[in-house]
PDB file of C-alpha atoms in Angstrom:
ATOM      1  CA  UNK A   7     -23.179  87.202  11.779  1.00 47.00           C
ATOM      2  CA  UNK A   8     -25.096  87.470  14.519  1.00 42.00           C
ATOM      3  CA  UNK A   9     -28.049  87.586  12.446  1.00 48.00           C
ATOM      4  CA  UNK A  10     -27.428  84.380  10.690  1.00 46.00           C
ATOM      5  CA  UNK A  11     -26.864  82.676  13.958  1.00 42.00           C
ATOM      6  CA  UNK A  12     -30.381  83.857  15.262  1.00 44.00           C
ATOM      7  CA  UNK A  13     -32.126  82.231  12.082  1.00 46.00           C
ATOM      8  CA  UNK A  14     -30.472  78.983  12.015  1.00 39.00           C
ATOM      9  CA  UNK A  15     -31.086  78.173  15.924  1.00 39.00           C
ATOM     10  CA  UNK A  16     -34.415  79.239  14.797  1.00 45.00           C
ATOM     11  CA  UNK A  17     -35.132  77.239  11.996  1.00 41.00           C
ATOM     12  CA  UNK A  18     -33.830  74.061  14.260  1.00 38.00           C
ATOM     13  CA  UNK A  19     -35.928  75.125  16.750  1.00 40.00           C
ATOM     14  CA  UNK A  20     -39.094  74.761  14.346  1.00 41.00           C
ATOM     15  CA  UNK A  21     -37.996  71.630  12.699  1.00 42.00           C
ATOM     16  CA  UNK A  22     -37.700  69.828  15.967  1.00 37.00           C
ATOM     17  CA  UNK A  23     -41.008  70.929  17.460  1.00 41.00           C
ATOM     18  CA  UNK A  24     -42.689  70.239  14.082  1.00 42.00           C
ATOM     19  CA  UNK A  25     -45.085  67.091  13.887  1.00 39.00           C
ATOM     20  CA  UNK A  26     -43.332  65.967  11.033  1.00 39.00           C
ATOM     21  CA  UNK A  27     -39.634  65.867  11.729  1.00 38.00           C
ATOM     22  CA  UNK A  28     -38.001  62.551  11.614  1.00 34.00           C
ATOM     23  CA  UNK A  29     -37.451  62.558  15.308  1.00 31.00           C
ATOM     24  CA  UNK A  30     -40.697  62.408  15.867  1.00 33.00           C
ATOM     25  CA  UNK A  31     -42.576  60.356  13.284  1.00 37.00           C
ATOM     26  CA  UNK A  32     -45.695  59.674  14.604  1.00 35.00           C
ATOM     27  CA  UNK A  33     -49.239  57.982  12.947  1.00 42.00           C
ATOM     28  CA  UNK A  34     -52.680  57.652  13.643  1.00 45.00           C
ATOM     29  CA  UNK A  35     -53.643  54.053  13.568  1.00 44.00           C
ATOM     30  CA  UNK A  36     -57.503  53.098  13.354  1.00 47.00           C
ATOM     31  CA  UNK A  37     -58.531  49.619  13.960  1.00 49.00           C
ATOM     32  CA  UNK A  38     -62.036  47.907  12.830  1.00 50.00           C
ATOM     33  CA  UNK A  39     -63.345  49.357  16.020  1.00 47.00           C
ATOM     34  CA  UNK A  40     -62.731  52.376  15.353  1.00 51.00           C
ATOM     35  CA  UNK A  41     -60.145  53.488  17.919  1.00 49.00           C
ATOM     36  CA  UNK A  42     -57.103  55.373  17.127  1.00 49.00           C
ATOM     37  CA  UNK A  43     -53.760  55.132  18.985  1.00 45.00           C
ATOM     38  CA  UNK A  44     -50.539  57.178  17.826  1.00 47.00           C
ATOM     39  CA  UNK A  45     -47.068  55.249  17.435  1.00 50.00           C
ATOM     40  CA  UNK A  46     -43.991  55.290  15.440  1.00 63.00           C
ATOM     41  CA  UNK A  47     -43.409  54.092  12.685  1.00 66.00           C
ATOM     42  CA  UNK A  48     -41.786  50.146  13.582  1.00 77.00           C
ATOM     43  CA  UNK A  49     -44.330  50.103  16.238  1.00 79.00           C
ATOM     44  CA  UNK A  50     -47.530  51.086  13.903  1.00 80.00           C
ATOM     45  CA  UNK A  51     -46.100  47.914  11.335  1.00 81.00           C
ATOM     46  CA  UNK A  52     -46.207  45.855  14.068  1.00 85.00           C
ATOM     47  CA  UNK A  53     -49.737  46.965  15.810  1.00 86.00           C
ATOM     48  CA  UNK A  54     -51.047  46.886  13.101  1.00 86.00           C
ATOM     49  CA  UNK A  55     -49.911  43.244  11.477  1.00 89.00           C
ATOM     50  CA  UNK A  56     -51.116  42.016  15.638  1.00 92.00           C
ATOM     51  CA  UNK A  57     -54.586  43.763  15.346  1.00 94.00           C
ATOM     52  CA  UNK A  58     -54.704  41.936  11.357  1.00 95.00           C
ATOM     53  CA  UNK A  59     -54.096  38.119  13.639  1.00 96.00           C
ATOM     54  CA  UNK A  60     -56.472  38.884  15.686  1.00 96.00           C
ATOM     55  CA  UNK A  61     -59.248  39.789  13.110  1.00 97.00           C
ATOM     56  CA  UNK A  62     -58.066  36.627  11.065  1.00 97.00           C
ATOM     57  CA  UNK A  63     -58.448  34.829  14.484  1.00 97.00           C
ATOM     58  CA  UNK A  64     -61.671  35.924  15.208  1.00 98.00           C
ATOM     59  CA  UNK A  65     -63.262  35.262  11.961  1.00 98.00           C
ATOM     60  CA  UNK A  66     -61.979  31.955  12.179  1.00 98.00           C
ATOM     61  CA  UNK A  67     -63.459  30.952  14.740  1.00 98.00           C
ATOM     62  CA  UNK A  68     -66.953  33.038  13.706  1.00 98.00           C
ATOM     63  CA  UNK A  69     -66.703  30.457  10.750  1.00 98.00           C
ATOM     64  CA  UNK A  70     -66.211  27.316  12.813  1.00 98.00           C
ATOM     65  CA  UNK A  71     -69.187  28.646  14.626  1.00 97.00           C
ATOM     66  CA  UNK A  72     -71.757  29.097  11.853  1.00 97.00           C
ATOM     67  CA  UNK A  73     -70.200  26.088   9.833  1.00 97.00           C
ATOM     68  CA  UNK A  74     -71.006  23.507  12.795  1.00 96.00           C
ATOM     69  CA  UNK A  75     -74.598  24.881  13.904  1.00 96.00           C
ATOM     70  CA  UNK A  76     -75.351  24.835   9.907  1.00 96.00           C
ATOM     71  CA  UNK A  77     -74.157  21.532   9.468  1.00 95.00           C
ATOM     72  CA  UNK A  78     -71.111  22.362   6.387  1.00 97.00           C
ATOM     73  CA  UNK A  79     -73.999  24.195   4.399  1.00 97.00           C
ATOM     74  CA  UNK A  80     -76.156  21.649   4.187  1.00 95.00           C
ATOM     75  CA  UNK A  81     -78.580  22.425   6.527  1.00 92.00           C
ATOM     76  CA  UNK A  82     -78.190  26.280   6.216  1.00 94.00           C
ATOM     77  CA  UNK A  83     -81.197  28.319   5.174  1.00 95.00           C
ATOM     78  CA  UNK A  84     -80.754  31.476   2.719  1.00 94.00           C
ATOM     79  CA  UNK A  85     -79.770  34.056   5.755  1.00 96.00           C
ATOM     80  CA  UNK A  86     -77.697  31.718   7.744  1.00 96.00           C
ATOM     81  CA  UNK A  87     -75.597  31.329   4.184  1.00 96.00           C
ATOM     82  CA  UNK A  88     -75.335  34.616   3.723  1.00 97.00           C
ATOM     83  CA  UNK A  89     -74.094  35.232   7.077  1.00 97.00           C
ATOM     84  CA  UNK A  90     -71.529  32.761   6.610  1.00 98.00           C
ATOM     85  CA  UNK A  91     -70.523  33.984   3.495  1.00 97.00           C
ATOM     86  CA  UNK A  92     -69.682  37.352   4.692  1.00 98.00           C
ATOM     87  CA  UNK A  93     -67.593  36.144   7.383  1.00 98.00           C
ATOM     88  CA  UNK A  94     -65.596  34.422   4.383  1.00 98.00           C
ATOM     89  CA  UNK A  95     -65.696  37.800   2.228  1.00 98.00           C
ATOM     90  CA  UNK A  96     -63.970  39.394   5.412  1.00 98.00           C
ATOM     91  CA  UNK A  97     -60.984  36.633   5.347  1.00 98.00           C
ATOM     92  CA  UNK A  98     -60.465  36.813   1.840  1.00 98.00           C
ATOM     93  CA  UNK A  99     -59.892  40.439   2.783  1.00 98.00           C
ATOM     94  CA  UNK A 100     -57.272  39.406   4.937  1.00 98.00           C
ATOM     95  CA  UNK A 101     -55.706  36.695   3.236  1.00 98.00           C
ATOM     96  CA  UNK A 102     -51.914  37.067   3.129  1.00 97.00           C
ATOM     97  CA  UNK A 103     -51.077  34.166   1.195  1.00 98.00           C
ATOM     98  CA  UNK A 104     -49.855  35.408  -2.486  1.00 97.00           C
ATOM     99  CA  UNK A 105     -48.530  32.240  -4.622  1.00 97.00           C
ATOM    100  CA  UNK A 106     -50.881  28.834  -3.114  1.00 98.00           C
ATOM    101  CA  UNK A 107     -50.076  27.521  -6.573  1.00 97.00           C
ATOM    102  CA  UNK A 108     -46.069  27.106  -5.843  1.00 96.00           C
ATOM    103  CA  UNK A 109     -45.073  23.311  -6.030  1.00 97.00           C
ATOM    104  CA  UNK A 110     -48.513  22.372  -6.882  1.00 97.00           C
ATOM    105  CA  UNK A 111     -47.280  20.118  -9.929  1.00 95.00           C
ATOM    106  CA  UNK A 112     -45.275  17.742  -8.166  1.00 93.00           C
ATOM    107  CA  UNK A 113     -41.502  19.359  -8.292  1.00 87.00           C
ATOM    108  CA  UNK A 114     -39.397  19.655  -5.982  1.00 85.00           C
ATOM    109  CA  UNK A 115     -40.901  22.976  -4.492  1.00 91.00           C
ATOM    110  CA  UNK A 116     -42.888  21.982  -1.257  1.00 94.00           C
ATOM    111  CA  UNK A 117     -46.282  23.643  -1.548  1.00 97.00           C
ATOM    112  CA  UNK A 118     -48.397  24.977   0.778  1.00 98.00           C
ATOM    113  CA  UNK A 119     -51.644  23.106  -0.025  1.00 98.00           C
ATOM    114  CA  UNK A 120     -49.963  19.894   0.861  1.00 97.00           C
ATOM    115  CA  UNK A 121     -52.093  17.827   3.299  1.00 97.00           C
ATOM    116  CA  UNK A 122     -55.291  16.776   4.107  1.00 98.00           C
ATOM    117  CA  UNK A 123     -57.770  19.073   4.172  1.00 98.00           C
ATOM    118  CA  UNK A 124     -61.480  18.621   5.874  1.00 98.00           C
ATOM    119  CA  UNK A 125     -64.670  20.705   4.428  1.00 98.00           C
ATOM    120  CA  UNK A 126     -66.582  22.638   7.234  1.00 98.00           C
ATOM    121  CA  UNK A 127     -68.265  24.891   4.670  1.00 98.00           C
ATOM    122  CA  UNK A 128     -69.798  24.863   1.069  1.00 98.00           C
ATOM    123  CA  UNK A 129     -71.682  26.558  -1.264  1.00 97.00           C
ATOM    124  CA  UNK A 130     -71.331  24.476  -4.177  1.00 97.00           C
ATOM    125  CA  UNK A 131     -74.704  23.002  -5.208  1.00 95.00           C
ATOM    126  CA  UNK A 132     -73.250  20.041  -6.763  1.00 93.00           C
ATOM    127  CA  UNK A 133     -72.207  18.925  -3.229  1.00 96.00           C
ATOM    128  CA  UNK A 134     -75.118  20.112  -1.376  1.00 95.00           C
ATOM    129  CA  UNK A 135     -77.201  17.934  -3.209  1.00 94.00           C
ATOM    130  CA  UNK A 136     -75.585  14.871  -2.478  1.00 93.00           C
ATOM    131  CA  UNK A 137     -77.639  15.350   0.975  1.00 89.00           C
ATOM    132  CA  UNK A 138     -80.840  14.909  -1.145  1.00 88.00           C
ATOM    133  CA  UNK A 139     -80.381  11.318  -1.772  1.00 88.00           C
ATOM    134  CA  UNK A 140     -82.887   8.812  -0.821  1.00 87.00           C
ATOM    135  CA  UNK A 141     -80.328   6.724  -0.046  1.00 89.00           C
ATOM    136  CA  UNK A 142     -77.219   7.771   1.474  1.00 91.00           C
ATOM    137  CA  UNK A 143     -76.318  10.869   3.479  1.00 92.00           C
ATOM    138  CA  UNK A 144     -73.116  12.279   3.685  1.00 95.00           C
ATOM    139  CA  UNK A 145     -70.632  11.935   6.192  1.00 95.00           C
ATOM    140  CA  UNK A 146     -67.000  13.365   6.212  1.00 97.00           C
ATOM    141  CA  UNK A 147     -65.581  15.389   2.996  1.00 98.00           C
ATOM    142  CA  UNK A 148     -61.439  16.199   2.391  1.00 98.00           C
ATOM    143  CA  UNK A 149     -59.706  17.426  -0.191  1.00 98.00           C
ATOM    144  CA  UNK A 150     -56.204  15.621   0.108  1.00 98.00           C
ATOM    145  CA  UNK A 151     -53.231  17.624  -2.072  1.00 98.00           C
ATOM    146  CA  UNK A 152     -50.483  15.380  -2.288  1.00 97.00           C
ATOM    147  CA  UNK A 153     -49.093  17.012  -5.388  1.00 97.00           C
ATOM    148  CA  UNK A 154     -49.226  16.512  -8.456  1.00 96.00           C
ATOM    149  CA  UNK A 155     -52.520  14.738  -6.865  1.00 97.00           C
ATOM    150  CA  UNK A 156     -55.403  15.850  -5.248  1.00 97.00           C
ATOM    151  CA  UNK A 157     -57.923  13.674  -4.309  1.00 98.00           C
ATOM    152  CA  UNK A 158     -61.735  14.049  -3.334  1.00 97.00           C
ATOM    153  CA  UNK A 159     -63.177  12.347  -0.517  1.00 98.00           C
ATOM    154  CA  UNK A 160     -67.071  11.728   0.257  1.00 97.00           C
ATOM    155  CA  UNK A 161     -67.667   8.889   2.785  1.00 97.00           C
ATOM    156  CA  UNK A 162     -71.305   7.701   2.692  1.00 95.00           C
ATOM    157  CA  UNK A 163     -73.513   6.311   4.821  1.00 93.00           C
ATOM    158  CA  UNK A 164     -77.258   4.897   4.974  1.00 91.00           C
ATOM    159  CA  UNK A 165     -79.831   7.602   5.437  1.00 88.00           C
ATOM    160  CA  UNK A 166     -81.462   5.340   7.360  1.00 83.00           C
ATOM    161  CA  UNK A 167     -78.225   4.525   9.865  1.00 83.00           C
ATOM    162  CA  UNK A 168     -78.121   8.381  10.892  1.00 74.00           C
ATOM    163  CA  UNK A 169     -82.165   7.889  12.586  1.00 78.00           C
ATOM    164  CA  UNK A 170     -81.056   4.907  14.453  1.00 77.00           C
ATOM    165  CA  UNK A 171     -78.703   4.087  17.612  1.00 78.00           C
ATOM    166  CA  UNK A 172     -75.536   1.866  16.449  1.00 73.00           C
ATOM    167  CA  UNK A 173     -77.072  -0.470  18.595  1.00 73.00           C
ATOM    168  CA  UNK A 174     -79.788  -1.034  16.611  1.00 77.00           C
ATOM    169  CA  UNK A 175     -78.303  -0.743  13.516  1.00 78.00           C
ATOM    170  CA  UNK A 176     -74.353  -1.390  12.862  1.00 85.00           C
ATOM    171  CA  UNK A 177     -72.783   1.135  11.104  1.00 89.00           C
ATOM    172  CA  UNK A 178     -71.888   0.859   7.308  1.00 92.00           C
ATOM    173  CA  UNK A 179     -69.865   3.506   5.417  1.00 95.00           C
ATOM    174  CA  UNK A 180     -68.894   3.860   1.531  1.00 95.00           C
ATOM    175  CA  UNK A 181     -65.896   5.671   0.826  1.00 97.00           C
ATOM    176  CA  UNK A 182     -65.787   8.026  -2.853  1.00 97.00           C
ATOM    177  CA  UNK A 183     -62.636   9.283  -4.166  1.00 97.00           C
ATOM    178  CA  UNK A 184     -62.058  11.398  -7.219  1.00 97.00           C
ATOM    179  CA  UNK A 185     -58.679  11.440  -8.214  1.00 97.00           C
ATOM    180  CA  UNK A 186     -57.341  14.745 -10.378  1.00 95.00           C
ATOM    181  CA  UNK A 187     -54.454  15.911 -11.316  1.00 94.00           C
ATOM    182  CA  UNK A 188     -53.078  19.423 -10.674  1.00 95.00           C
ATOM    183  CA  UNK A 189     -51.419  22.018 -13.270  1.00 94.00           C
ATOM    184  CA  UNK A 190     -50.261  25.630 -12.193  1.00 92.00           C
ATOM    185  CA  UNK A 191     -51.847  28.333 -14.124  1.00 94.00           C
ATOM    186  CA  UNK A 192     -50.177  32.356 -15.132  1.00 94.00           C
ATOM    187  CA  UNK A 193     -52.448  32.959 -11.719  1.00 96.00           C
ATOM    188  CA  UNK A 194     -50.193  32.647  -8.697  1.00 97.00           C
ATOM    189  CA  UNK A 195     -53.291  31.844  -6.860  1.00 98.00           C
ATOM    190  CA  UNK A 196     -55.075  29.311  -9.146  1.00 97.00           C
ATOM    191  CA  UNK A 197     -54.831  25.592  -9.765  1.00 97.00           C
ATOM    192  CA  UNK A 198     -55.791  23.914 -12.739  1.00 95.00           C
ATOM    193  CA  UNK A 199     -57.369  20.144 -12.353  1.00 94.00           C
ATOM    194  CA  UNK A 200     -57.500  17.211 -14.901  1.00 93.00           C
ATOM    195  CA  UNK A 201     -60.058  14.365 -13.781  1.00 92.00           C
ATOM    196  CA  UNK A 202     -58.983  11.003 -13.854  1.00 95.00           C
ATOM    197  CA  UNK A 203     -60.687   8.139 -11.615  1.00 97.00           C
ATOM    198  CA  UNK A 204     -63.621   7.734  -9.608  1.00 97.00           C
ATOM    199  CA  UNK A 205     -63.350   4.986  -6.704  1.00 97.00           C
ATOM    200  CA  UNK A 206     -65.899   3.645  -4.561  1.00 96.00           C
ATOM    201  CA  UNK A 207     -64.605   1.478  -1.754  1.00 95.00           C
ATOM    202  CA  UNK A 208     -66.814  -0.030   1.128  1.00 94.00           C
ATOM    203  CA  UNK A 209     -65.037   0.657   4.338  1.00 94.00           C
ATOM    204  CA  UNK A 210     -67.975  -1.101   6.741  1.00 92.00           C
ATOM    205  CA  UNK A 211     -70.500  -3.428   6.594  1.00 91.00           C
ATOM    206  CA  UNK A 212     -73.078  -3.625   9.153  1.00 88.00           C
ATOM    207  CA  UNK A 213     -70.043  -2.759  11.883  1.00 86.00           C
ATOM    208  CA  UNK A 214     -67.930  -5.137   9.647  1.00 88.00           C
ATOM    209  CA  UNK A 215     -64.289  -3.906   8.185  1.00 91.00           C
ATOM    210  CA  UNK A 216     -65.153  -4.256   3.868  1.00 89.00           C
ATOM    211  CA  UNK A 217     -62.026  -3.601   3.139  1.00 81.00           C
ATOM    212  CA  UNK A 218     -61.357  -7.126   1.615  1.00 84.00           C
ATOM    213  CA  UNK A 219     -64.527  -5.911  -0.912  1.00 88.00           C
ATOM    214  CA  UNK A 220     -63.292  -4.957  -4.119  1.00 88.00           C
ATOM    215  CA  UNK A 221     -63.514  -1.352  -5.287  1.00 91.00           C
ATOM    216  CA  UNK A 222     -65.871   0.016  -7.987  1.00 93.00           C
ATOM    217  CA  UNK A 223     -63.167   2.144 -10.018  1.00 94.00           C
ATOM    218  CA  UNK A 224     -63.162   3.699 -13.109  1.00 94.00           C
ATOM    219  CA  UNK A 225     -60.637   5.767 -15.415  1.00 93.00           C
ATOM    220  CA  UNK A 226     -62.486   8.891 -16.874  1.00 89.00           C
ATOM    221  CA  UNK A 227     -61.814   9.428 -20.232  1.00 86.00           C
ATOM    222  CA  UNK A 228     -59.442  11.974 -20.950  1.00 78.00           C
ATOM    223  CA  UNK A 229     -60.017  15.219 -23.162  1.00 72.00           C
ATOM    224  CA  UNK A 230     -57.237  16.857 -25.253  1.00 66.00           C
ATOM    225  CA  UNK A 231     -56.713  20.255 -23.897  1.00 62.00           C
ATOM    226  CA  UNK A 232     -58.165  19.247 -20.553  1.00 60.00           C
ATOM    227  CA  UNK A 233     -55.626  20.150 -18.851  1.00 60.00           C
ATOM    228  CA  UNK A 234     -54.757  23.502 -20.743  1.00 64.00           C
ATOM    229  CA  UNK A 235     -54.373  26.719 -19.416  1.00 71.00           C
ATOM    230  CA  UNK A 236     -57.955  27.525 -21.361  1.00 67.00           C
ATOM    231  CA  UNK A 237     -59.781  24.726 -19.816  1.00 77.00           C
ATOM    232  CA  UNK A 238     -62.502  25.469 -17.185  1.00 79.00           C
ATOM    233  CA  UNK A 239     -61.327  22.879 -14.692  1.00 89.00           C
ATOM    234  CA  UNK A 240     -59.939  25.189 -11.828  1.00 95.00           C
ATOM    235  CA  UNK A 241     -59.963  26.809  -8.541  1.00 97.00           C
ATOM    236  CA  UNK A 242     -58.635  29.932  -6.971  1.00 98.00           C
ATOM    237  CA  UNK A 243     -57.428  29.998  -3.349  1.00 98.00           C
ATOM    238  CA  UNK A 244     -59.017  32.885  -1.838  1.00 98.00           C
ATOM    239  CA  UNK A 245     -57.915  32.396   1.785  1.00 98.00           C
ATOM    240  CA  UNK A 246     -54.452  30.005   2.765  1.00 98.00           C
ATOM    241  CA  UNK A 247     -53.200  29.771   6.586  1.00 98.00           C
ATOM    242  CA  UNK A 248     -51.565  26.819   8.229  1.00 97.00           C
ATOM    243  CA  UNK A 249     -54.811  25.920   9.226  1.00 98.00           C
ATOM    244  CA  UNK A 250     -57.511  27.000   7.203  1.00 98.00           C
ATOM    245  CA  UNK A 251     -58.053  27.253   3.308  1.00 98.00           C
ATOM    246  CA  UNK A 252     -61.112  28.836   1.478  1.00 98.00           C
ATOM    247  CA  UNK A 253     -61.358  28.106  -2.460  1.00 98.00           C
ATOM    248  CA  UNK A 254     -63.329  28.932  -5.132  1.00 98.00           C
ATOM    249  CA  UNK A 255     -64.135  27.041  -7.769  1.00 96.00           C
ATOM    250  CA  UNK A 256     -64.886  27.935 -11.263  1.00 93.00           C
ATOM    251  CA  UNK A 257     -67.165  25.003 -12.739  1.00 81.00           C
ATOM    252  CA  UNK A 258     -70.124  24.480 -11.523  1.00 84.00           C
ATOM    253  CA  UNK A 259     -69.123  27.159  -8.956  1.00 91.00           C
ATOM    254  CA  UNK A 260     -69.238  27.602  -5.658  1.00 96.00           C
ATOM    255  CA  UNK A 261     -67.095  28.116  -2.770  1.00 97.00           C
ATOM    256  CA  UNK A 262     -65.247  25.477   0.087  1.00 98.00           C
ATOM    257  CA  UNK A 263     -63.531  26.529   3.389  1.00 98.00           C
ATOM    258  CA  UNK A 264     -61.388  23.532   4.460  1.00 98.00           C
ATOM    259  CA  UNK A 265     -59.506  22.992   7.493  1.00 98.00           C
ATOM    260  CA  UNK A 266     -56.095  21.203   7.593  1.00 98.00           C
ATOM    261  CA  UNK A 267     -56.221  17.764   9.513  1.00 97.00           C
ATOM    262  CA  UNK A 268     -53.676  14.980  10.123  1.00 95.00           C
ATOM    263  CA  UNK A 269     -55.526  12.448   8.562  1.00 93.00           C
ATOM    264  CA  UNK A 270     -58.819  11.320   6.178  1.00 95.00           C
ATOM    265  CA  UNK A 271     -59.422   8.341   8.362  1.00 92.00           C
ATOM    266  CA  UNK A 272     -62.840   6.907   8.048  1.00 87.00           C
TER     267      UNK A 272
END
C-alpha cells in the first residue's frame, strides 16, 4: 500500500512541475519584431489581438504617408508604387473584416460600406489617366455607398486654375458622378455593380455657385445579364475598418484605398 502511495504522490509531483500541465499553460509569443514573451493562454489572445492594432495602426498611417507625398498615385513613380503597394499587401494581411458584402443590396441589414468614402490611393490606370488631360485636372474622388447605390465622384477643375493664385484666377469646379447599382455575389467579400447614369454638374464658375446650370446626364444603356453573378462588373474588399477600406477591382483592374469621411462636399 505503501508502495502505491509513493507512485501516485509521485506521478502528481511530475505532472505539476511539467511545462505542460494545465496549471501552467504557458506560450511563446513572437511579434513582427521578432521578440518573444511567454503568457497564458487569455493573456497570449489578448497580446496578441493588441500587437495585430498596432500593426494595422501603423500601416495606416505608413499609407497616409506615401499616399499624400505621391499625390493618390498620380504622381507616384514605379518604386514609390511599389512601396505603397506593399504597405497595402501587409493590411490585406491583417484585414479582419469577413462579410463587407452584408446589406449591400439595400435590405434592411445595415452594411458596413455605408458612407462616404474619399480615395487617397490608386492603381487603376483608368483613373490615373484622367490626370493626363489637357484640360482638366483632378481634384477630390469618393466612392459614396448608400445601398443599393454607390456612386462615383470626380470633381474637376481647369489645369490651368491649379498654376495660378485664386486671386488671379477664380476658381471653377465640375462635379462627375457615376451612379451603379450594387448586387451581392456567393463571395462574402465581393460586390457586384450595374452602371446606370453618368452626371456632370458645374458646381463653380469663375468663384461663382453653377448650381442653377443644368446637368449633363445620361442613362447608360442597360445589358441583360449585367448584373449577373457571371458578369465582370465587380470588386472585392480586401481591407474594411471603420476608417479605412482598400478594394480591388476586377475590370479594368486595379486597386483603391479609401478613407471614410462625413461628407463629399465640393
Amino acid at each position: 500500500m505503501m508502495q502505491q502511495y509513493c507512485c501516485i504522490i509521485a506521478l502528481l509531483i511530475v505532472s505539476l512541475t511539467s511545462p505542460t500541465n494545465a496549471f501552467s499553460s504557458l506560450h511563446k509569443i513572437s511579434d513582427r519584431s521578432g521578440k518573444i514573451y511567454s503568457s497564458t493562454t487569455n493573456d497570449a489572445d489578448e497580446q496578441l489581438s493588441v500587437k495585430r492594432k498596432e500593426e494595422q495602426e501603423y500601416f495606416k498611417k505608413r499609407l497616409l504617408e506615401l499616399a499624400a507625398s505621391y499625390d493618390r498615385g498620380f504622381g507616384a513613380s514605379s518604386r514609390a508604387g511599389d512601396e505603397v503597394v506593399s504597405v497595402i499587401d501587409e493590411l490585406e494581411k491583417l484585414n479582419d473584416e469577413t462579410n463587407a458584402a452584408r446589406g449591400i443590396e439595400g435590405n434592411n441589414e445595415l452594411s458596413p460600406l455605408e458612407g462616404s468614402w474619399r480615395m487617397i490611393w490608386t492603381t487603376a490606370q483608368d483613373v490615373l489617366s484622367l490626370n493626363a488631360s489637357p484640360v482638366s485636372t483632378v481634384g477630390a474622388i469618393y466612392q459614396v455607398f448608400s445601398p443599393p447605390v454607390v456612386t462615383n465622384i470626380i470633381d474637376l477643375i481647369p489645369k490651368f486654375q491649379a498654376l495660378l493664385p485664386p486671386s488671379v484666377f477664380p476658381p471653377s469646379l465640375v462635379r462627375a458622378e457615376v451612379t451603379t447599382r450594387a448586387s451581392a455575389r456567393p463571395e462574402p467579400m465581393r460586390v457586384g455593380l450595374n452602371f446606370e447614369a453618368v452626371k456632370l454638374q458645374p458646381v463653380q464658375v469663375l468663384g461663382m455657385d453653377a448650381d442653377v446650370l443644368p446637368p449633363f446626364a445620361v442613362n447608360l444603356p442597360q445589358i441583360p445579364g449585367a448584373d449577373s453573378e457571371s458578369s465582370p462588373g465587380y470588386f472585392d474588399v480586401t481591407y474594411l475598418d471603420d476608417e479605412l477600406l482598400i478594394i480591388r477591382q476586377n475590370a479594368p483592374g486595379g486597386l483603391f484605398a479609401l478613407y471614410k469621411t462625413d461628407n463629399n462636399n465640393p
